Tab-separated table of C-alpha atoms in Angstrom:
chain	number	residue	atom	x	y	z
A	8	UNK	CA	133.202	125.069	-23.306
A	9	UNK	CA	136.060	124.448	-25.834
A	10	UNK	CA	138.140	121.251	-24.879
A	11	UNK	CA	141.705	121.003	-26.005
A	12	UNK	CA	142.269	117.419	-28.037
A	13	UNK	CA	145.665	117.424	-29.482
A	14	UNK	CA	149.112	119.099	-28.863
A	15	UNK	CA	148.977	121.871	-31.342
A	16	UNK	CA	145.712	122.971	-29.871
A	17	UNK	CA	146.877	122.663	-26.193
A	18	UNK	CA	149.639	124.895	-27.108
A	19	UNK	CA	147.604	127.846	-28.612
A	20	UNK	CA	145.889	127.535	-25.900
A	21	UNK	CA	148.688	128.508	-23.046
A	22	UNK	CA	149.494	130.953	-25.632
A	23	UNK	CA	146.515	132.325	-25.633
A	24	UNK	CA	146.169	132.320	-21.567
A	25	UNK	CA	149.626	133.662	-21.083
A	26	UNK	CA	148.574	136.467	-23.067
A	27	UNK	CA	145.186	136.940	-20.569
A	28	UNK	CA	148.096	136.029	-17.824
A	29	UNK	CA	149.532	139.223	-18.675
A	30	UNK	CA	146.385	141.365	-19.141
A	31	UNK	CA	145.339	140.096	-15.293
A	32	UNK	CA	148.569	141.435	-14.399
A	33	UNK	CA	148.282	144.709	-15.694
A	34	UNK	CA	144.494	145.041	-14.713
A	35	UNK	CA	145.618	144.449	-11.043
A	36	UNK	CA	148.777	146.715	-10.812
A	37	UNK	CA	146.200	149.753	-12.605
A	38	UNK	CA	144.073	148.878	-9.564
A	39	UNK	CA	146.835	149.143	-7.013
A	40	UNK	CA	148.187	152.153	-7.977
A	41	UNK	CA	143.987	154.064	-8.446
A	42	UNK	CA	143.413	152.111	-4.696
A	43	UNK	CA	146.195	153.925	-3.289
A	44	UNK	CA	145.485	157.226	-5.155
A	45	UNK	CA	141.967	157.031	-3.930
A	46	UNK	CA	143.062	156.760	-0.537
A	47	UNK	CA	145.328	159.688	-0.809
A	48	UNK	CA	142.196	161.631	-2.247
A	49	UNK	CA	140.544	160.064	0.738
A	50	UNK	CA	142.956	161.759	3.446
A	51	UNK	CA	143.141	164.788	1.854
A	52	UNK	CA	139.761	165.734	2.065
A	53	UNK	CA	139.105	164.346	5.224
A	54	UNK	CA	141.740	166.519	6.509
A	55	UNK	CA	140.428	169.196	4.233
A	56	UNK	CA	137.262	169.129	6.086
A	57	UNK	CA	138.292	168.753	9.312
A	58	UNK	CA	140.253	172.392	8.629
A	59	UNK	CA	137.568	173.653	7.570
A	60	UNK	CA	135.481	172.415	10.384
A	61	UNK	CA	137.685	174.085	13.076
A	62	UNK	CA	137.597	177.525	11.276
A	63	UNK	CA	134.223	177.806	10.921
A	64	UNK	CA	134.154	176.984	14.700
A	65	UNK	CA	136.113	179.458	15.219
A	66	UNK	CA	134.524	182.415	12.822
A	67	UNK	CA	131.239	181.697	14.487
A	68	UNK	CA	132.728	182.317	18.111
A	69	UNK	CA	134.007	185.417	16.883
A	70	UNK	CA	130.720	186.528	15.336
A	71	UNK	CA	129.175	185.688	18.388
A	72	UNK	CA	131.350	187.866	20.548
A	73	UNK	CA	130.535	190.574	17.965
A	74	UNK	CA	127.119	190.417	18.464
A	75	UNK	CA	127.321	189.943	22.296
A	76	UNK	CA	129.974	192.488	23.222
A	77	UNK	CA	129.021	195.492	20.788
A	78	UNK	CA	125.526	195.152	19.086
A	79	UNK	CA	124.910	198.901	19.598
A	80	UNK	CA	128.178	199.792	17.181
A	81	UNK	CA	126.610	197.507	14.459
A	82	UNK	CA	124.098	198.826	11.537
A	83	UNK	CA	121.388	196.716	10.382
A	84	UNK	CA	123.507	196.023	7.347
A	85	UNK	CA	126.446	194.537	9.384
A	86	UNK	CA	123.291	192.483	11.470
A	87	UNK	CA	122.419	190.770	7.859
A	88	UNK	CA	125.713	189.693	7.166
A	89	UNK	CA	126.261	188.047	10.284
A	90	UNK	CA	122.603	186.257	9.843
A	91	UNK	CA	123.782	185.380	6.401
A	92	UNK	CA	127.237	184.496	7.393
A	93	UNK	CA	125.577	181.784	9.846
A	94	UNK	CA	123.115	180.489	7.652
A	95	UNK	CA	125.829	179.753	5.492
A	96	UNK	CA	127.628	177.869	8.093
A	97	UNK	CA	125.052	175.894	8.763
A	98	UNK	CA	124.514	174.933	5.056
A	99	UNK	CA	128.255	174.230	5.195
A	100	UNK	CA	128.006	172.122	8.120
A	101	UNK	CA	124.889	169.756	6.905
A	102	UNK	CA	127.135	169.040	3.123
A	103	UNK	CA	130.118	167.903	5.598
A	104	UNK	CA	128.015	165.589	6.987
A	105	UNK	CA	127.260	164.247	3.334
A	106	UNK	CA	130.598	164.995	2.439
A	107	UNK	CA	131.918	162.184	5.258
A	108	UNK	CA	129.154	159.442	4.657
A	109	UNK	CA	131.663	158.660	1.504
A	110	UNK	CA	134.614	159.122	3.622
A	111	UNK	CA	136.127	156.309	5.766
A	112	UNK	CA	135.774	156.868	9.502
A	113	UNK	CA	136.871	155.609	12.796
A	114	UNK	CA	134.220	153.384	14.464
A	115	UNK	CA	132.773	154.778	17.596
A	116	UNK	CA	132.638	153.054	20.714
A	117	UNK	CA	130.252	150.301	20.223
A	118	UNK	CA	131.379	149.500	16.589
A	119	UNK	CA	134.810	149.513	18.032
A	120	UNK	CA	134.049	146.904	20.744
A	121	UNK	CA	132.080	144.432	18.111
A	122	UNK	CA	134.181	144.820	15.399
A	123	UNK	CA	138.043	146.585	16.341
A	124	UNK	CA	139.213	149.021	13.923
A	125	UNK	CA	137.643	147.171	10.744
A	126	UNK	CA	136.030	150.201	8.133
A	127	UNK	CA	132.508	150.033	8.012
A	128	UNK	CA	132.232	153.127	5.844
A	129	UNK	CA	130.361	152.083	2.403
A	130	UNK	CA	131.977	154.254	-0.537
A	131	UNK	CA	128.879	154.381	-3.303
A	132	UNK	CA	124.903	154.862	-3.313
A	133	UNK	CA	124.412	151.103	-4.712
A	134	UNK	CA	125.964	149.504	-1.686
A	135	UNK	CA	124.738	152.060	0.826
A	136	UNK	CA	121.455	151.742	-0.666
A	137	UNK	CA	121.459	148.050	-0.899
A	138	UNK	CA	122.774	147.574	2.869
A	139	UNK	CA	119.813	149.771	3.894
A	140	UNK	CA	117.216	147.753	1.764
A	141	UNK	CA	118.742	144.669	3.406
A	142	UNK	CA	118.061	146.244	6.979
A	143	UNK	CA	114.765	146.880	6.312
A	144	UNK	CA	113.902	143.454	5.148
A	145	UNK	CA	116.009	141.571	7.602
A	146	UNK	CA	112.943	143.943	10.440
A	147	UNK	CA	110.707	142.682	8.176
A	148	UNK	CA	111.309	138.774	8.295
A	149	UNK	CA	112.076	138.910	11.941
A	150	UNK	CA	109.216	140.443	12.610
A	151	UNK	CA	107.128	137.673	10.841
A	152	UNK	CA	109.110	135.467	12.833
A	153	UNK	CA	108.680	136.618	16.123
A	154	UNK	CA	104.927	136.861	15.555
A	155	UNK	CA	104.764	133.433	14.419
A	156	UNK	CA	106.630	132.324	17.567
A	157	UNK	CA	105.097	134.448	20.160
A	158	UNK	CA	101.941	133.566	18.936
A	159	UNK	CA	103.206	129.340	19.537
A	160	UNK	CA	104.467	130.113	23.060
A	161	UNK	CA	101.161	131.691	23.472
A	162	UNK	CA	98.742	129.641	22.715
A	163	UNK	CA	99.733	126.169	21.415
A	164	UNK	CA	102.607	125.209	23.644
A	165	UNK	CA	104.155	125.828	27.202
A	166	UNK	CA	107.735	124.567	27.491
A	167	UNK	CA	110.154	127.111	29.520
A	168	UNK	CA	112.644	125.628	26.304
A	169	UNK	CA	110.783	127.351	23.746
A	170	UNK	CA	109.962	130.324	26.159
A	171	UNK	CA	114.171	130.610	26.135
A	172	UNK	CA	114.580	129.935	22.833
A	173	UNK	CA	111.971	133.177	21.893
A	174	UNK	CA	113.502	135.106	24.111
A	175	UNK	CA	117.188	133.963	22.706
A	176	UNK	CA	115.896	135.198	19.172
A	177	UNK	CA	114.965	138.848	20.705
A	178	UNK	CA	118.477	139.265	22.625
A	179	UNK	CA	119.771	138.159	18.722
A	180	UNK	CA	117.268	139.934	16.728
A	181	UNK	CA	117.882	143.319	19.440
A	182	UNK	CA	121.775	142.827	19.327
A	183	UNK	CA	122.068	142.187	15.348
A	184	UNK	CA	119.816	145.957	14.848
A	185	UNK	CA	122.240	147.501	16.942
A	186	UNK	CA	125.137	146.624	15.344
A	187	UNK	CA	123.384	147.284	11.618
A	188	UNK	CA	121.941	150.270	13.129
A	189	UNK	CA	125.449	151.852	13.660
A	190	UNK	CA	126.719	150.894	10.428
A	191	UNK	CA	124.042	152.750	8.680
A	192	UNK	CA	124.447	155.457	11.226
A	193	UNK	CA	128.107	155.397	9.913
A	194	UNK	CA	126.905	155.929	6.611
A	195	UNK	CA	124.619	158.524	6.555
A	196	UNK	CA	121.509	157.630	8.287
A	197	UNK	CA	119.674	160.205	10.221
A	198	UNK	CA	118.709	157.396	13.625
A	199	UNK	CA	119.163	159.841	16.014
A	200	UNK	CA	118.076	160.124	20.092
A	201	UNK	CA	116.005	157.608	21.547
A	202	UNK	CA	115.514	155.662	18.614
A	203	UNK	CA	119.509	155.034	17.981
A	204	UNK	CA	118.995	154.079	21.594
A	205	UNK	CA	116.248	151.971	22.986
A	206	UNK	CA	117.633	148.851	21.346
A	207	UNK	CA	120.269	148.277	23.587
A	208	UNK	CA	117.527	148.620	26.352
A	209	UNK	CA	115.540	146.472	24.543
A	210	UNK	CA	118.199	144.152	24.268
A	211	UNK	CA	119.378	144.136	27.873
A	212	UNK	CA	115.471	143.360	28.920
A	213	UNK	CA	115.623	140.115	26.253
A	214	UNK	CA	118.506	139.257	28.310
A	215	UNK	CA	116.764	139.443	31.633
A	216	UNK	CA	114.056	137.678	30.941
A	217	UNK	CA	116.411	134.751	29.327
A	218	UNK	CA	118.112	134.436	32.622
A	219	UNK	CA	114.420	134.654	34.546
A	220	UNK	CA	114.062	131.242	35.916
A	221	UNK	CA	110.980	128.656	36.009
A	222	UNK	CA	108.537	129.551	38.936
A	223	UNK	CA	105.638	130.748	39.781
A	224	UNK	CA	106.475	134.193	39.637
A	225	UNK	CA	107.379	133.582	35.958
A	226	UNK	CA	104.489	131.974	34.938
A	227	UNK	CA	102.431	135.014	36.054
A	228	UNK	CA	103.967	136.974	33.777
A	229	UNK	CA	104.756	134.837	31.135
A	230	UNK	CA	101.567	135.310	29.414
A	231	UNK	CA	101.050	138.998	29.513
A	232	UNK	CA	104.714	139.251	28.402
A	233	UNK	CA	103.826	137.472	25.314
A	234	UNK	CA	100.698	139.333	24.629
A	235	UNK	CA	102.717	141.944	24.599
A	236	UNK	CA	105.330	140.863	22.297
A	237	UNK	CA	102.372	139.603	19.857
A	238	UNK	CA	101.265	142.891	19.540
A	239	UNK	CA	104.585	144.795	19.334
A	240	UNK	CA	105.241	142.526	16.318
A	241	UNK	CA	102.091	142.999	14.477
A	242	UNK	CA	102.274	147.102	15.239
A	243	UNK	CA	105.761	146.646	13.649
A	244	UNK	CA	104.541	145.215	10.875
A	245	UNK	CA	102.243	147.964	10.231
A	246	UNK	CA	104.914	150.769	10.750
A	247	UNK	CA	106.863	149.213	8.382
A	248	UNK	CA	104.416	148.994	5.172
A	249	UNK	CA	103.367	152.906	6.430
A	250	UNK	CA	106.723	154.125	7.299
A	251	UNK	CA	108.148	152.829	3.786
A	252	UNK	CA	105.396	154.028	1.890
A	253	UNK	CA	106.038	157.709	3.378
A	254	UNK	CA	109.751	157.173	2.738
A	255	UNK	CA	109.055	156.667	-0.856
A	256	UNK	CA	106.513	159.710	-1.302
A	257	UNK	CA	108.839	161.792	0.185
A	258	UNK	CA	112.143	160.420	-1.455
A	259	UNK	CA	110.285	160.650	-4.803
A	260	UNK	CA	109.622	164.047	-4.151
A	261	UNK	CA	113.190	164.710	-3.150
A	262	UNK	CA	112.194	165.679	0.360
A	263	UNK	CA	113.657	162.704	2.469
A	264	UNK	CA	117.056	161.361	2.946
A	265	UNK	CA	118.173	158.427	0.990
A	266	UNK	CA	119.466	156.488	3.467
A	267	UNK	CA	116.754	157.291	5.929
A	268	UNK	CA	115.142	154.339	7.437
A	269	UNK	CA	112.137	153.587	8.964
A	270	UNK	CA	111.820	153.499	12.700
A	271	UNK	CA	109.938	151.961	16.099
A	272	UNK	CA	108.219	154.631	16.641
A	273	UNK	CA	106.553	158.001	14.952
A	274	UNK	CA	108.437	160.060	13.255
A	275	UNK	CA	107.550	164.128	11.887
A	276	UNK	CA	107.970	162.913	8.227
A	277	UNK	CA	105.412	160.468	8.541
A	278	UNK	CA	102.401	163.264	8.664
A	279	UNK	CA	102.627	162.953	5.179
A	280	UNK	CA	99.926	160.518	5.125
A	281	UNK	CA	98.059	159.355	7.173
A	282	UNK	CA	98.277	159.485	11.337
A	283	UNK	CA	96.231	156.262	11.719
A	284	UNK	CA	99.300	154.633	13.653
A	285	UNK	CA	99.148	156.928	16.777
A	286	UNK	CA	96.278	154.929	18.498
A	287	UNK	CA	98.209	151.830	17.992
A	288	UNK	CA	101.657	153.393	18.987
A	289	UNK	CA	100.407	154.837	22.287
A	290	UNK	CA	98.167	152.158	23.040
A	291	UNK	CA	101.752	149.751	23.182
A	292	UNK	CA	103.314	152.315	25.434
A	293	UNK	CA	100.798	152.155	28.338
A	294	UNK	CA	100.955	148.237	27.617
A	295	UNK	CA	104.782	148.995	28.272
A	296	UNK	CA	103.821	150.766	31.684
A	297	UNK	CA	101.406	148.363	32.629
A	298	UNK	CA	104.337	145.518	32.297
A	299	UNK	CA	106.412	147.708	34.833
A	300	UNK	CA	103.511	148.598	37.407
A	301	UNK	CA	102.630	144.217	37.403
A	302	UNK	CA	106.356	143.743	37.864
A	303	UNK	CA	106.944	146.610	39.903
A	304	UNK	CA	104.239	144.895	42.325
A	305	UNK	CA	105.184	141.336	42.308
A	306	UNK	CA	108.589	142.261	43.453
A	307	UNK	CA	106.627	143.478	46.847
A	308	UNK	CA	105.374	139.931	46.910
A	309	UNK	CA	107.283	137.968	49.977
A	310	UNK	CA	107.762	135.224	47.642
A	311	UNK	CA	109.651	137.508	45.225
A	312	UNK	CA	113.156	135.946	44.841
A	313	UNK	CA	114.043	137.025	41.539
A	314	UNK	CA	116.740	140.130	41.126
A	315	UNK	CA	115.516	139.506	37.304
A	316	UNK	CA	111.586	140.858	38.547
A	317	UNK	CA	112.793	144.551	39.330
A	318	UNK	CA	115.024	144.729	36.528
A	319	UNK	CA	112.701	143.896	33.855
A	320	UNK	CA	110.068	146.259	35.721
A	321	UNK	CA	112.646	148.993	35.502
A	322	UNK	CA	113.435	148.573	31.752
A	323	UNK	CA	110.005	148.379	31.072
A	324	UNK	CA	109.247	152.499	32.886
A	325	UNK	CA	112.520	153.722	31.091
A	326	UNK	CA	110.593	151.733	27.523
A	327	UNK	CA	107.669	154.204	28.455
A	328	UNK	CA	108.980	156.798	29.585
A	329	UNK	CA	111.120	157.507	25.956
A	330	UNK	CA	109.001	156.336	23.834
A	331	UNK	CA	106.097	158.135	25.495
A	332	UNK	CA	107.688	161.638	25.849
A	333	UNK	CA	109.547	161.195	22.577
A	334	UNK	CA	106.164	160.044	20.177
A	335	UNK	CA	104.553	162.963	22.236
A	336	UNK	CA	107.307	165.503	21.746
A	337	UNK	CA	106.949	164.715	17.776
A	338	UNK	CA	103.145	165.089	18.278
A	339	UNK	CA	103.109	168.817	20.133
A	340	UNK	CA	106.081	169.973	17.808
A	341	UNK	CA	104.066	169.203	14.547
A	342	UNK	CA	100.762	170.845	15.998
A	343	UNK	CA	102.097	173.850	17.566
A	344	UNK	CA	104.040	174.290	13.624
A	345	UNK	CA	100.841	173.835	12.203
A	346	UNK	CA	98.996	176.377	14.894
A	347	UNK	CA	102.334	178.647	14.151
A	348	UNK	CA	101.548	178.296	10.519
A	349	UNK	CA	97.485	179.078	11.180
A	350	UNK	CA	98.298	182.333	12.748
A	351	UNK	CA	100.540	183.563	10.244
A	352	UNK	CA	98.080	183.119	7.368
């Protein structure tokens, strides 16, 4: 790096950084007055699109009433254009929604509880796509992690400390998805139903069982509760390396979303390849209803002092119960397509 020595030289040089003084200057004011044109451009077609939005609403109450009140005055021509005329809409509908994930946006409720009125709204691929890579290997570490220390509270040490501390890191780990999970939701990713939701339950039963005080009724389910959690993590860890490999096939053959991410759970897309998780998947949600039915009985015990006993036995039926009838509902969809499909050919 090039060191000044004498006067002469020290003076060319503030020459020389006035001059890049000035260039700075200029270089900033160009981006002032493109930051506020870009949020002009920014306004404008959010308000473009929401004009839009409301028409269309409109038009396709009025084609409805068309159809409803006077279907015998309409030829089969007029019956194609409204078919047309709604497929369109639809089309329309789905680019809005791309449209918007480059548009800045008002945080919903949650994000607007965590965070106030901040922007969470990520305006270019690289940093969507790079937030959504860091997601998915932020699942991945934790999920290492939470192996490793189920696996110590399981069989090398028994300290109600460390039993807290694990279940610390879940209410974290749980809390820390959701919030990431509405950000990418914010930016165009497809999480949708019980998946965008069974984190906060699965948060809220961390939370329980961090508050579930030393006893005997505690120790009886403190090891089945980690067994449980040691397998979660490792099924996890398989979804992950299958649910990324399917996102790739399908992204490389420009059938999946780029900012789709992969999921708890069993999604249609991933009959692309192999269906070897389903074993594995429903064999963790009867583990799930088996942790309510033991709870759900020692809170008949006489001894059973614990408000923390029910709840947790409760969470764990409403665990089952979605992601039961959901992974199922995936399941009969894709075979009764494939049985439509069958009879067709």
């Amino acid at each position: 790096m090039f060191s000044p020595s004498g006067l002469s030289e020290c003076l060319r040089e503030w020459d020389e950084l006035e001059k890049d003084y000035q260039q700075v200057q200029d270089t900033q004011r160009l981006y002032k007055q493109k930051l506020e044109e870009v949020t002009k451009l920014q306004n404008s077609c959010s308000s473009a699109i929401d004009r839009q939005r409301k028409k269309l609403k409109e038009l396709t109450a009025s084609l409805g009433k068309c159809k409803g009140t006077r279907p015998t005055d309409l030829s089969p021509e007029d019956m194609a254009s409204i078919a047309e005329i709604k497929e369109s809409i639809k089309e329309k509908t789905d680019t809005f929604f791309e449209m918007e994930a480059f548009l800045p946006k008002k945080n919903g409720l949650y994000l607007g509880l965590v965070l106030g009125n901040v922007s969470v709204t990520l305006l270019n691929k690289q940093t969507k796509f790079a937030y959504k890579d860091e997601y998915e290997k932020f699942k991945l570490i934790l999920t290492v992690i939470l192996f490793i220390f189920s696996f110590t509270c399981q069989f090398l040490f028994s300290y109600r400390v460390l039993d807290a501390l694990f279940n610390f890191l879940l209410v974290w780990y749980y809390c820390t998805l959701t919030i990431r999970e509405s950000v990418l939701i914010s930016n165009g990713s497809r999480i949708k139903g019980w998946w965008a939701f069974h984190h906060y339950l699965s948060t809220f039963l961390s939370g329980v069982m961090l508050t579930w005080p030393e006893g005997a009724l505690y120790q009886m389910f403190r090891s089945q509760f980690l067994g449980y959690n040691l397998y979660q993590s490792f099924v996890q860890f398989l979804q992950y390396y299958y649910q990324s490999g399917c996102l790739y096939r399908l992204r490389a053959l420009g059938e999946g979303h780029n900012m789709d991410v992969t999921v708890e759970g069993f999604q249609s897309w991933m009959w692309r390849g192999l269906t070897f998780l389903l074993p594995f998947l429903f064999f963790g949600h009867f583990w799930q209803f088996y942790n309510s039915v033991t709870l759900f009985r020692m809170f008949q015990l006489p001894e059973c002092k614990e408000w923390q006993v029910l709840m947790c036995g409760c969470s764990y039926m409403a665990l089952f119960m979605g992601n039961f009838l959901t992974t199922l509902r995936v399941v009969y969809q894709k075979y009764m397509g494939n049985q439509d499909k069958s009879k067709s050919v």
